[in-house]
Coordinates of C-alpha atoms and ligand atoms in Angstrom, one line a residue:
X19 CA 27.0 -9.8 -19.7
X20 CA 25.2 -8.8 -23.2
X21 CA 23.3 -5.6 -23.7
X22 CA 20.0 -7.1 -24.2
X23 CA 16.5 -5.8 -26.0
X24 CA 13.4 -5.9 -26.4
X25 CA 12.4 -6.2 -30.2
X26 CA 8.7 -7.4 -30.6
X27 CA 5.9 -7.1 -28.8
X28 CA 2.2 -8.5 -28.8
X29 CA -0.9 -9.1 -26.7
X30 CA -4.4 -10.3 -27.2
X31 CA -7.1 -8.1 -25.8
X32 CA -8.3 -8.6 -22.1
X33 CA -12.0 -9.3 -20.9
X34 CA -13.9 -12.4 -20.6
X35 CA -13.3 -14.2 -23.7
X36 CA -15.2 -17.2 -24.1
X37 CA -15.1 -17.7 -27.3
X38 CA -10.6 -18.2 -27.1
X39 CA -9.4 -21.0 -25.4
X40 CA -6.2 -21.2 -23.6
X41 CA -4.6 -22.0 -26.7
X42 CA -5.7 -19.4 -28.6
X43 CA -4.9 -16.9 -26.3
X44 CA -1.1 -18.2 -26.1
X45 CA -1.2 -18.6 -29.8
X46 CA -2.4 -14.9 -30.6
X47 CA -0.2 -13.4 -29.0
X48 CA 2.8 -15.2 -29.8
X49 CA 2.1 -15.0 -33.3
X50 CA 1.5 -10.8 -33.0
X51 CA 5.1 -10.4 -31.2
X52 CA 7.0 -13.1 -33.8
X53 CA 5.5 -10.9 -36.1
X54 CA 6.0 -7.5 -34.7
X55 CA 9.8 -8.4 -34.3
X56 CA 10.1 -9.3 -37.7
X57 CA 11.8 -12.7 -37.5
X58 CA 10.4 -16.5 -38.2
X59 CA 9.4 -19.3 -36.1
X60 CA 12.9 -20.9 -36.7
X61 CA 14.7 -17.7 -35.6
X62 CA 14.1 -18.3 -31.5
X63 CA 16.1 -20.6 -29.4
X64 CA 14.4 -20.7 -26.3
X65 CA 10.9 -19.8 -24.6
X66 CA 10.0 -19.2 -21.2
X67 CA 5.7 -18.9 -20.5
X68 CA 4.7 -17.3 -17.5
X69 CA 1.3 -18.8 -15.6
X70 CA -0.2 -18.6 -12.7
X71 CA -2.6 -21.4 -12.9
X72 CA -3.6 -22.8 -15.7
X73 CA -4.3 -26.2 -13.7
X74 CA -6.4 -24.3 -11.4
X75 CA -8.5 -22.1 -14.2
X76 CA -8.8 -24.5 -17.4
X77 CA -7.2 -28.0 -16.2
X78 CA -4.2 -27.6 -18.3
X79 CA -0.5 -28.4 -16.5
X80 CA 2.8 -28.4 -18.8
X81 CA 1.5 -25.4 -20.8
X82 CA 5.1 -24.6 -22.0
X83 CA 5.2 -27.4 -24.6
X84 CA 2.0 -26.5 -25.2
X85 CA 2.6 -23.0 -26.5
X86 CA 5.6 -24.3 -28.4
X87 CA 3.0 -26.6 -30.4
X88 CA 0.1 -24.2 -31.0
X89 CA 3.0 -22.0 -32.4
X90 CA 4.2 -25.0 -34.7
X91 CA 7.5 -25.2 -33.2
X92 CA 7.5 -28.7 -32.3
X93 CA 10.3 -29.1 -35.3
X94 CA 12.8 -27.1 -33.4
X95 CA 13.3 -28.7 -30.2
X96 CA 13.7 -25.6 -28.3
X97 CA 13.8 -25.6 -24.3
X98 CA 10.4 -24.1 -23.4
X99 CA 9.7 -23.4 -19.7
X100 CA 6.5 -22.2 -17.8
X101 CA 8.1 -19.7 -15.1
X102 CA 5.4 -19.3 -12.0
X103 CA 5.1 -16.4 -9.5
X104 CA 2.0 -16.2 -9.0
X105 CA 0.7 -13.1 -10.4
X106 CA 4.4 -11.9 -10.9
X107 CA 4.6 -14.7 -13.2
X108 CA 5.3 -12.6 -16.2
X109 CA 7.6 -10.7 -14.8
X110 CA 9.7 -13.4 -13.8
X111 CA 9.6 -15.5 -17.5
X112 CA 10.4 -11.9 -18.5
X113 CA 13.6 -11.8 -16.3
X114 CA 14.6 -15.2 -17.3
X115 CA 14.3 -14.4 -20.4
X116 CA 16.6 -11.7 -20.2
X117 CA 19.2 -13.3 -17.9
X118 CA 19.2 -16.2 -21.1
X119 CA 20.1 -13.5 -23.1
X120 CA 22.3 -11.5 -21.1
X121 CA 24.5 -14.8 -20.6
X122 CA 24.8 -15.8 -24.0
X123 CA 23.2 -19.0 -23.7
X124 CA 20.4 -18.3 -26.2
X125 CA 19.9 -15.4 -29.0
X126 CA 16.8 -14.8 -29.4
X127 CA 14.4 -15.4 -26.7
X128 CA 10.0 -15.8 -27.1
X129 CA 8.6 -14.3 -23.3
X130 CA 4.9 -14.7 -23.0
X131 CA 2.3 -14.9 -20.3
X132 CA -1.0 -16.3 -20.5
X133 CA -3.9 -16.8 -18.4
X134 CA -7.6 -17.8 -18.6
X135 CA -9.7 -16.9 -15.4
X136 CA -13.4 -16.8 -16.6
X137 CA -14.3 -20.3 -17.7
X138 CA -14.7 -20.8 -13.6
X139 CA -17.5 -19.2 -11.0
X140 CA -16.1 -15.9 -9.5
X141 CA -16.3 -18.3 -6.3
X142 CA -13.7 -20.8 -7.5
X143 CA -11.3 -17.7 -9.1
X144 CA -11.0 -16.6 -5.8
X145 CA -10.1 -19.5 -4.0
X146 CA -7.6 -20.5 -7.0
X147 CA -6.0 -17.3 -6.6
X148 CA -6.1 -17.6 -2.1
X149 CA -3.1 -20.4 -3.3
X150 CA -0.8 -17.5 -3.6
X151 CA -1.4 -16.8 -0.1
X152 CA -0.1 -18.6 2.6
X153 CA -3.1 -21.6 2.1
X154 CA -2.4 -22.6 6.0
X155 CA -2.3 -19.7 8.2
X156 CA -4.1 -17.3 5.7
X157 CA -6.9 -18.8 2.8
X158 CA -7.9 -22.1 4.9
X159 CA -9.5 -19.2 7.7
X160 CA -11.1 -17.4 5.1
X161 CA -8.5 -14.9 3.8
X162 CA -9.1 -13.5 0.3
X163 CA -6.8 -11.2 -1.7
X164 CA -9.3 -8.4 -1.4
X165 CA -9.3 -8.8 2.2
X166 CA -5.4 -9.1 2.3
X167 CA -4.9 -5.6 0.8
X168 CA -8.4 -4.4 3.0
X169 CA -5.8 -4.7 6.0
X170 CA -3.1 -3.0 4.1
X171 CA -5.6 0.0 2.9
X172 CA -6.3 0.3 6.2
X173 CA -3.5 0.5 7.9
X174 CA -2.2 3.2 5.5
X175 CA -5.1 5.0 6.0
X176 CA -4.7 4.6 9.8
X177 CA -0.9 5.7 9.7
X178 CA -0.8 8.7 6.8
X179 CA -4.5 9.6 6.5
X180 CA -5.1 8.0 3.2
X181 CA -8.8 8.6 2.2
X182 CA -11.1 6.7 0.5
X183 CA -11.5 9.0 -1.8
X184 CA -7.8 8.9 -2.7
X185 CA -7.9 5.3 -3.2
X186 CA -10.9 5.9 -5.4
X187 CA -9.2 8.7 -7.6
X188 CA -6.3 5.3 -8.6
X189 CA -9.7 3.3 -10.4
X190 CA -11.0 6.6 -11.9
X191 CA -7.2 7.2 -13.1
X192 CA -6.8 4.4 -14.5
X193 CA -10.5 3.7 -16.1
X194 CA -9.6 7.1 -17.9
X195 CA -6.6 5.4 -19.3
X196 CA -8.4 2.1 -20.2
X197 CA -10.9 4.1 -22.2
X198 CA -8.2 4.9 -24.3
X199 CA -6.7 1.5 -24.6
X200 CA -8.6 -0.5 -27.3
X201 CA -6.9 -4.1 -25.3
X202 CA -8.3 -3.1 -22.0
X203 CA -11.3 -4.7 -20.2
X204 CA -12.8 -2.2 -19.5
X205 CA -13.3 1.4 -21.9
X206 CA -15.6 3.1 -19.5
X207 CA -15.0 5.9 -17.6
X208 CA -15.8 6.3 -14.0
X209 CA -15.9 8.7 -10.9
X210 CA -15.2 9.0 -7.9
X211 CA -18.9 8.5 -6.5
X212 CA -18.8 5.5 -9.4
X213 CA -16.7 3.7 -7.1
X214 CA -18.3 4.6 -3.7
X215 CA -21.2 3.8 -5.0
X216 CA -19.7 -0.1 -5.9
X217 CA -20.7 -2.9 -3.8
X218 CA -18.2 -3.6 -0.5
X219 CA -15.9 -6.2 -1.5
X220 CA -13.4 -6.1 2.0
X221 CA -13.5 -3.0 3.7
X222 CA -12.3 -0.6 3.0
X223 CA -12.2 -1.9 -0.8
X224 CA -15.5 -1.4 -2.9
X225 CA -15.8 -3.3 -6.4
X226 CA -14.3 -0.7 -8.5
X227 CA -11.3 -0.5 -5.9
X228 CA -10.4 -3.9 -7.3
X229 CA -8.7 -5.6 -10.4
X230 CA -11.1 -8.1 -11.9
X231 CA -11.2 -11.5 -13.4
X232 CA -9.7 -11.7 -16.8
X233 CA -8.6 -13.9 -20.2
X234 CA -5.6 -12.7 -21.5
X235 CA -2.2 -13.7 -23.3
X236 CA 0.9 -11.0 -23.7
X237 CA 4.5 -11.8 -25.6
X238 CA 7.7 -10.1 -26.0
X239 CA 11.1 -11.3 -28.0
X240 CA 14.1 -10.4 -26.9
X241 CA 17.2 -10.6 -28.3
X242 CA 21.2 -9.6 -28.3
X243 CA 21.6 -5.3 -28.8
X244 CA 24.1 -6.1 -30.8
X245 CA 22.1 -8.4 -33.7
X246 CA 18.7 -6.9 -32.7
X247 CA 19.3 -4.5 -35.8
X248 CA 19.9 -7.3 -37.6
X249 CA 15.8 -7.9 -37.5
X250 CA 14.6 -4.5 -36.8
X251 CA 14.9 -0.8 -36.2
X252 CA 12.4 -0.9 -33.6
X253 CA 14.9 -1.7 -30.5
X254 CA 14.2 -0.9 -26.7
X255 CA 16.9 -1.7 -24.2
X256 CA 16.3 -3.6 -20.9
X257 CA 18.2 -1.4 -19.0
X258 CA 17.8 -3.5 -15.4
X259 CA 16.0 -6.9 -14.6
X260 CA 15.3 -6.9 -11.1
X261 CA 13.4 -9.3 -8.3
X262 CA 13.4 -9.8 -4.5
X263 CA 11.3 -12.0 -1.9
X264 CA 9.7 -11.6 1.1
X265 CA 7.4 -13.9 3.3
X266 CA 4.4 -14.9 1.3
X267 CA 2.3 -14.5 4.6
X268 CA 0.8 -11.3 5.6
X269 CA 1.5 -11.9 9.0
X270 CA 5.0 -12.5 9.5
X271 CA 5.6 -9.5 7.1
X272 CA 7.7 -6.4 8.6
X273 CA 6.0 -3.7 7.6
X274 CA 2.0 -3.3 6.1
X275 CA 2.6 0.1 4.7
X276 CA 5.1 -0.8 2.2
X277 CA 6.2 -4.3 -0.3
X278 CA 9.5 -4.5 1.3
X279 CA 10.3 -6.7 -1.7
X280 CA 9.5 -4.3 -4.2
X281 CA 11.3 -1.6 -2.7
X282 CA 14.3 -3.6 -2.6
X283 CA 13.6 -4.9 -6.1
X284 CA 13.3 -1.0 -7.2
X285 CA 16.3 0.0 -5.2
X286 CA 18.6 -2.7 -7.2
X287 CA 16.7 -1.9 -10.9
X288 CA 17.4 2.3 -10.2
X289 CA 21.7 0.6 -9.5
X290 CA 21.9 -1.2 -12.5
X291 CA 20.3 0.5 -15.2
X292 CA 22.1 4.0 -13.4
X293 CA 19.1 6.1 -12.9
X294 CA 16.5 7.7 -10.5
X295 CA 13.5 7.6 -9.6
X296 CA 13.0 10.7 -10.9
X297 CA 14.4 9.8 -14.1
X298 CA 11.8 7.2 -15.2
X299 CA 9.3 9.1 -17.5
X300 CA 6.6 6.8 -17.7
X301 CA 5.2 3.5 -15.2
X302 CA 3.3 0.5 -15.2
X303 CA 3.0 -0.6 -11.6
X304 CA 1.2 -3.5 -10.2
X305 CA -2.3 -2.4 -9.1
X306 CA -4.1 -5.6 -8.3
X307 CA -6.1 -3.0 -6.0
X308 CA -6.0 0.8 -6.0
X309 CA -4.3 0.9 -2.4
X310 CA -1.5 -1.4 -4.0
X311 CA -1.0 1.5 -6.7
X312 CA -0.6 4.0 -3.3
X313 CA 2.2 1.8 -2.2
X314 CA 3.9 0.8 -5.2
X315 CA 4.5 4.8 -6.2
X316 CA 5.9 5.3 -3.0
X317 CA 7.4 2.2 -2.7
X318 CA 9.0 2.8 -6.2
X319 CA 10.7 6.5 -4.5
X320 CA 8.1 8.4 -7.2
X321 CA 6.6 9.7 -3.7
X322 CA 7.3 9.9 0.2
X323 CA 6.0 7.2 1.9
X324 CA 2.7 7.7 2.7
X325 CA 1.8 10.4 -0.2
X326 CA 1.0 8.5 -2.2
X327 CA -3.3 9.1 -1.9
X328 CA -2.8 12.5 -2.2
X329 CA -0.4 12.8 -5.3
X330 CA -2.8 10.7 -7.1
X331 CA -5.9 12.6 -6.1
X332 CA -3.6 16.1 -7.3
X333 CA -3.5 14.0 -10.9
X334 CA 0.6 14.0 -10.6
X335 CA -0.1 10.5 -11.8
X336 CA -2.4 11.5 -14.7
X337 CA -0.8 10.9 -18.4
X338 CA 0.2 14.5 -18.1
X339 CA 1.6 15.1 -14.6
X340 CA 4.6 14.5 -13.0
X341 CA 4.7 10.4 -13.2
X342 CA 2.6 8.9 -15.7
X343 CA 1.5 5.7 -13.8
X344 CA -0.4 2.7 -15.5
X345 CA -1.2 4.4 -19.3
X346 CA -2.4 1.4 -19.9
X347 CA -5.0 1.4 -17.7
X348 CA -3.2 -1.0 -15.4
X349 CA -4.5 -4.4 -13.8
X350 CA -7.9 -2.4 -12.7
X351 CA -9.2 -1.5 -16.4
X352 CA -6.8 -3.2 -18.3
X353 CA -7.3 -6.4 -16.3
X354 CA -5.6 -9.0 -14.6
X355 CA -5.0 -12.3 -16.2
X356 CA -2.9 -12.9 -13.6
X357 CA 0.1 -14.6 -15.4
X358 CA 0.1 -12.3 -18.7
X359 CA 0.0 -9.2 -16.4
X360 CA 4.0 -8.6 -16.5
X361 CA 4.5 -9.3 -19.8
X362 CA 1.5 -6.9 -20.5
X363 CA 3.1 -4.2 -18.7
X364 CA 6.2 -4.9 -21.1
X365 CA 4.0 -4.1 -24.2
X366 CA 2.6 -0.9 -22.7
X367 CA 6.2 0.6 -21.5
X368 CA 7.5 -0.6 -25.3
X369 CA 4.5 1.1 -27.1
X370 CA 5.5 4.5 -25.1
X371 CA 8.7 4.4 -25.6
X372 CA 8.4 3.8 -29.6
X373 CA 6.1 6.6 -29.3
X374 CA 2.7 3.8 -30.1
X375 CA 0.5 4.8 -27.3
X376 CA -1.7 6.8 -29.6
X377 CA -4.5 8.9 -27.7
X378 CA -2.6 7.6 -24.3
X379 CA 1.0 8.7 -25.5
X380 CA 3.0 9.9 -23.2
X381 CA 5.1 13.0 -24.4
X382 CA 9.1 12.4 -25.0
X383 CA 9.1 9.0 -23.1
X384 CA 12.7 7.7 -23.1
X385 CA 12.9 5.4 -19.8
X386 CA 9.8 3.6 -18.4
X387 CA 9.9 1.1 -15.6
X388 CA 7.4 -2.0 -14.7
X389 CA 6.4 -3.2 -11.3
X390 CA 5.0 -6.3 -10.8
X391 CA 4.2 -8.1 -7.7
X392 CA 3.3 -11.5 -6.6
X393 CA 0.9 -12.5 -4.1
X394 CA 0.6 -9.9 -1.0
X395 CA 4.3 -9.0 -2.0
X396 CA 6.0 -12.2 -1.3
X397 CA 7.3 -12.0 -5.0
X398 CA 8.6 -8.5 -6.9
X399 CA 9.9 -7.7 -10.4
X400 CA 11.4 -4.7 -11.5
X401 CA 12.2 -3.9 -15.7
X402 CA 13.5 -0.5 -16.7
X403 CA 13.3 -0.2 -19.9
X404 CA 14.7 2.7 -22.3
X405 CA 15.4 3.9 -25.9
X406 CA 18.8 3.8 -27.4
Ligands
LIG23 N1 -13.9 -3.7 -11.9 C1 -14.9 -3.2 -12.6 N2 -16.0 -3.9 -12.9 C2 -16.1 -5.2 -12.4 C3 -15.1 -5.7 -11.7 C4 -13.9 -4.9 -11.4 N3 -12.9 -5.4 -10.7 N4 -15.4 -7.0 -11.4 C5 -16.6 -7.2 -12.0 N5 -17.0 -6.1 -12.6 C6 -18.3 -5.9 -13.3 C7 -18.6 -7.0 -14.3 O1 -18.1 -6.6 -15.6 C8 -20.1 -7.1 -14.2 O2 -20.6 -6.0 -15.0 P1 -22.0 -6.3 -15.8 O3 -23.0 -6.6 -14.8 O4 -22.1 -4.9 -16.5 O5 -21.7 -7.4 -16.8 C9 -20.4 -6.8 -12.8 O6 -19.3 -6.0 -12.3 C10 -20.5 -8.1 -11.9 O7 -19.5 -8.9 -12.2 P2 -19.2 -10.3 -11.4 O8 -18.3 -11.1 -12.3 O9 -20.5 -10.9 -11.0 O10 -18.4 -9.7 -10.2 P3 -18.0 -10.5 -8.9 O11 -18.7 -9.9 -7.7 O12 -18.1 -12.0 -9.1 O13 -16.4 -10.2 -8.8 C11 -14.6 -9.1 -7.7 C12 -16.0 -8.9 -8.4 C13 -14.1 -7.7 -7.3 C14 -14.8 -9.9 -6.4 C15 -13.6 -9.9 -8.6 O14 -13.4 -9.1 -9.8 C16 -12.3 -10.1 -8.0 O15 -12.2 -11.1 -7.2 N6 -11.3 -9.3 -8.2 C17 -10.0 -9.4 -7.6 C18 -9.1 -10.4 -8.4 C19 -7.9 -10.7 -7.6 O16 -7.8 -10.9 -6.4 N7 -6.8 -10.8 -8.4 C20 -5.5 -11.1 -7.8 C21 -4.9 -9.9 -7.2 S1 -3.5 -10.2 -6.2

């Protein structure tokens, strides 16, 4: 297998952009990592797209050969394929991008994600994002992903004590971060009585508790260690690619405390890149809704099972504590356009690990690690990425 890395990066900014179409979206973003890498159109072999549901959000199937036209590289005759996972979608064009390269079957490799949620009513969003869910057994009786991760805030608050208060100190967290992230939906700041103060979405989850609806596109190119130079100085190893499945029902899931995917996912990433949890400097971890940040820092072994609320609410997550987790401002202020989101995460872990962050920088990052999940946890991705 070839060493494989991560040489461009670009993103448009999330929020609800009406005036970009699906297109543009793909397009921008594309364009900023081609350029950021430093190489030409006619330089990559081979594109993989991840989306969610670009049939369900703006009526658009086969969006692969799309992007490869909006980028004007119909000429080439590259393989372009849409990856789907739901909202691990990124992740997972992400990781077959890398396996593409690790294998030697293509050079360099165009990752991108891309998603438009708003030009629908919140009404319809939700019910194009219930087919993630098990549509028989969960969404047809009414199940939401709010009230999917309501029963698993609950039950962690029933088993370790979790407070409401602690899954409020994740949005305030992260809203601090995404006030510092000019590509974030949302700059403002909020507090804890900010989000207790929110409208109920599913109990125990308040509006600020929750990721919103977002427009958004996010690329990465990848390409060979050993040419990468060849194109830029600005190099970050993949050190492991990682994914694992689970039921995509609630229900006939093992445990509610935990994303026995993504702990399995994590457990295989921390093995092949030769590292610890306690090793990775700096996170971006999947927090669709603050009580799925609680689980995915214990699930990731940064805490114990089940202390995760309380680390949080001590600010060992904060930019400057222990384990800086979602710099960004993660899927709740950065926003979630649910395919981009993985690839998204990419930029944010390659930006802090060129030392780019600016005001969010965290100090002496050399390994970061993404996390991103799929549905109620039926899909996981794991990246560790670090500098050589
Ligand atoms: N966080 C912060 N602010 C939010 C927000 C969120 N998640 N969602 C909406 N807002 C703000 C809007 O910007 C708007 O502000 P404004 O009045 O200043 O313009 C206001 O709240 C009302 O927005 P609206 O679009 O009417 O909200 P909504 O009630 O239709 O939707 C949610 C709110 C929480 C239901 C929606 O964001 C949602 O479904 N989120 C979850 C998405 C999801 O499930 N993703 C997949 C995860 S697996």
């Amino acid at each position: 297998m070839r060493e494989v890395a991560v040489i461009g990066i670009g993103m448009t900014k999330f929020g609800e952009l009406w005036d970009k179409s699906f297109r543009d979206l793909v397009a921008e973003a594309g364009v900023k990592a081609i350029m950021d890498a430093g190489i030409e159109g006619k330089d990559i072999d081979a594109m993989y797209i991840g989306g969610m549901s670009s049939g369900g959000f703006v009526e658009q199937e086969h969006v692969a050969p799309l992007a490869i036209e909006v980028a004007g590289l119909e000429d080439f005759h590259i393989p372009a394929t849409r990856v789907e996972g739901a909202c691990a979608s990124g992740g997972l064009a992400m990781r077959q991008g890398y396996i593409a390269v690790a294998s030697g079957i293509h050079d360099i490799v165009l990752v991108g994600g891309a998603e438009k949620m708003t030009d629908v009513v919140g009404t319809e969003a939700t019910n194009v994002l219930a087919s993630a869910a098990d549509r028989e057994w969960e969404a047809f009786f009414g199940m939401t992903f709010p009230g999917l991760y309501a029963l698993m805030a609950r039950y962690h608050m029933h088993k370790y004590g979790t407070t409401q208060e602690q899954l409020a100190s994740v949005a305030v967290k992260n809203h601090y971060n995404g006030s510092m992230n000019p590509n974030a939906q949302f700059n403002r700041k909020i507090s804890i009585e900010d989000v207790l103060a929110s409208p109920m979405v599913a109990d125990p989850l308040y509006l600020l508790d929750c990721s919103p609806i977002t427009d958004g596109a996010a690329a990465a190119i990848l390409a060979p260690l050993d040419i990468a130079k060849k194109y830029t100085d600005k190099i970050v190893k993949i050190l492991a690619s990682t994914q694992a499945s689970d039921t995509i029902s609630l229900h006939n899931r093992k445990r509610f405390d935990a994303l026995p995917a993504a702990i399995h996912a994590a457990r295989q990433a921390y093995k092949m890149a030769g590292v610890e949890p306690k090793d990775i400097d700096v996170a971006e971890v999947h927090d669709c809704f603050t009580i799925a940040e609680i689980m995915a820092i214990e699930d990731l072994g940064f805490f114990e099972k089940g202390k995760g609320g309380k680390a949080t609410e001590e600010g060992l997550t904060a930019i400057d504590g222990q384990i800086p987790i979602n710099t960004s401002g993660g899927l709740k202020a950065k926003g979630h356009p649910v395919g981009a989101t993985g690839v998204a995460q990419i930029n944010e872990i390659v930006m802090q690990l060129r030392g780019e962050a600016g005001k969010r920088q965290v100090k002496d990052a050399e390994i970061g690690l993404t996390h991103n999940v799929g549905g109620s946890g039926g899909t996981a991705v794991v990246h560790i990425l670090g500098v050589i």
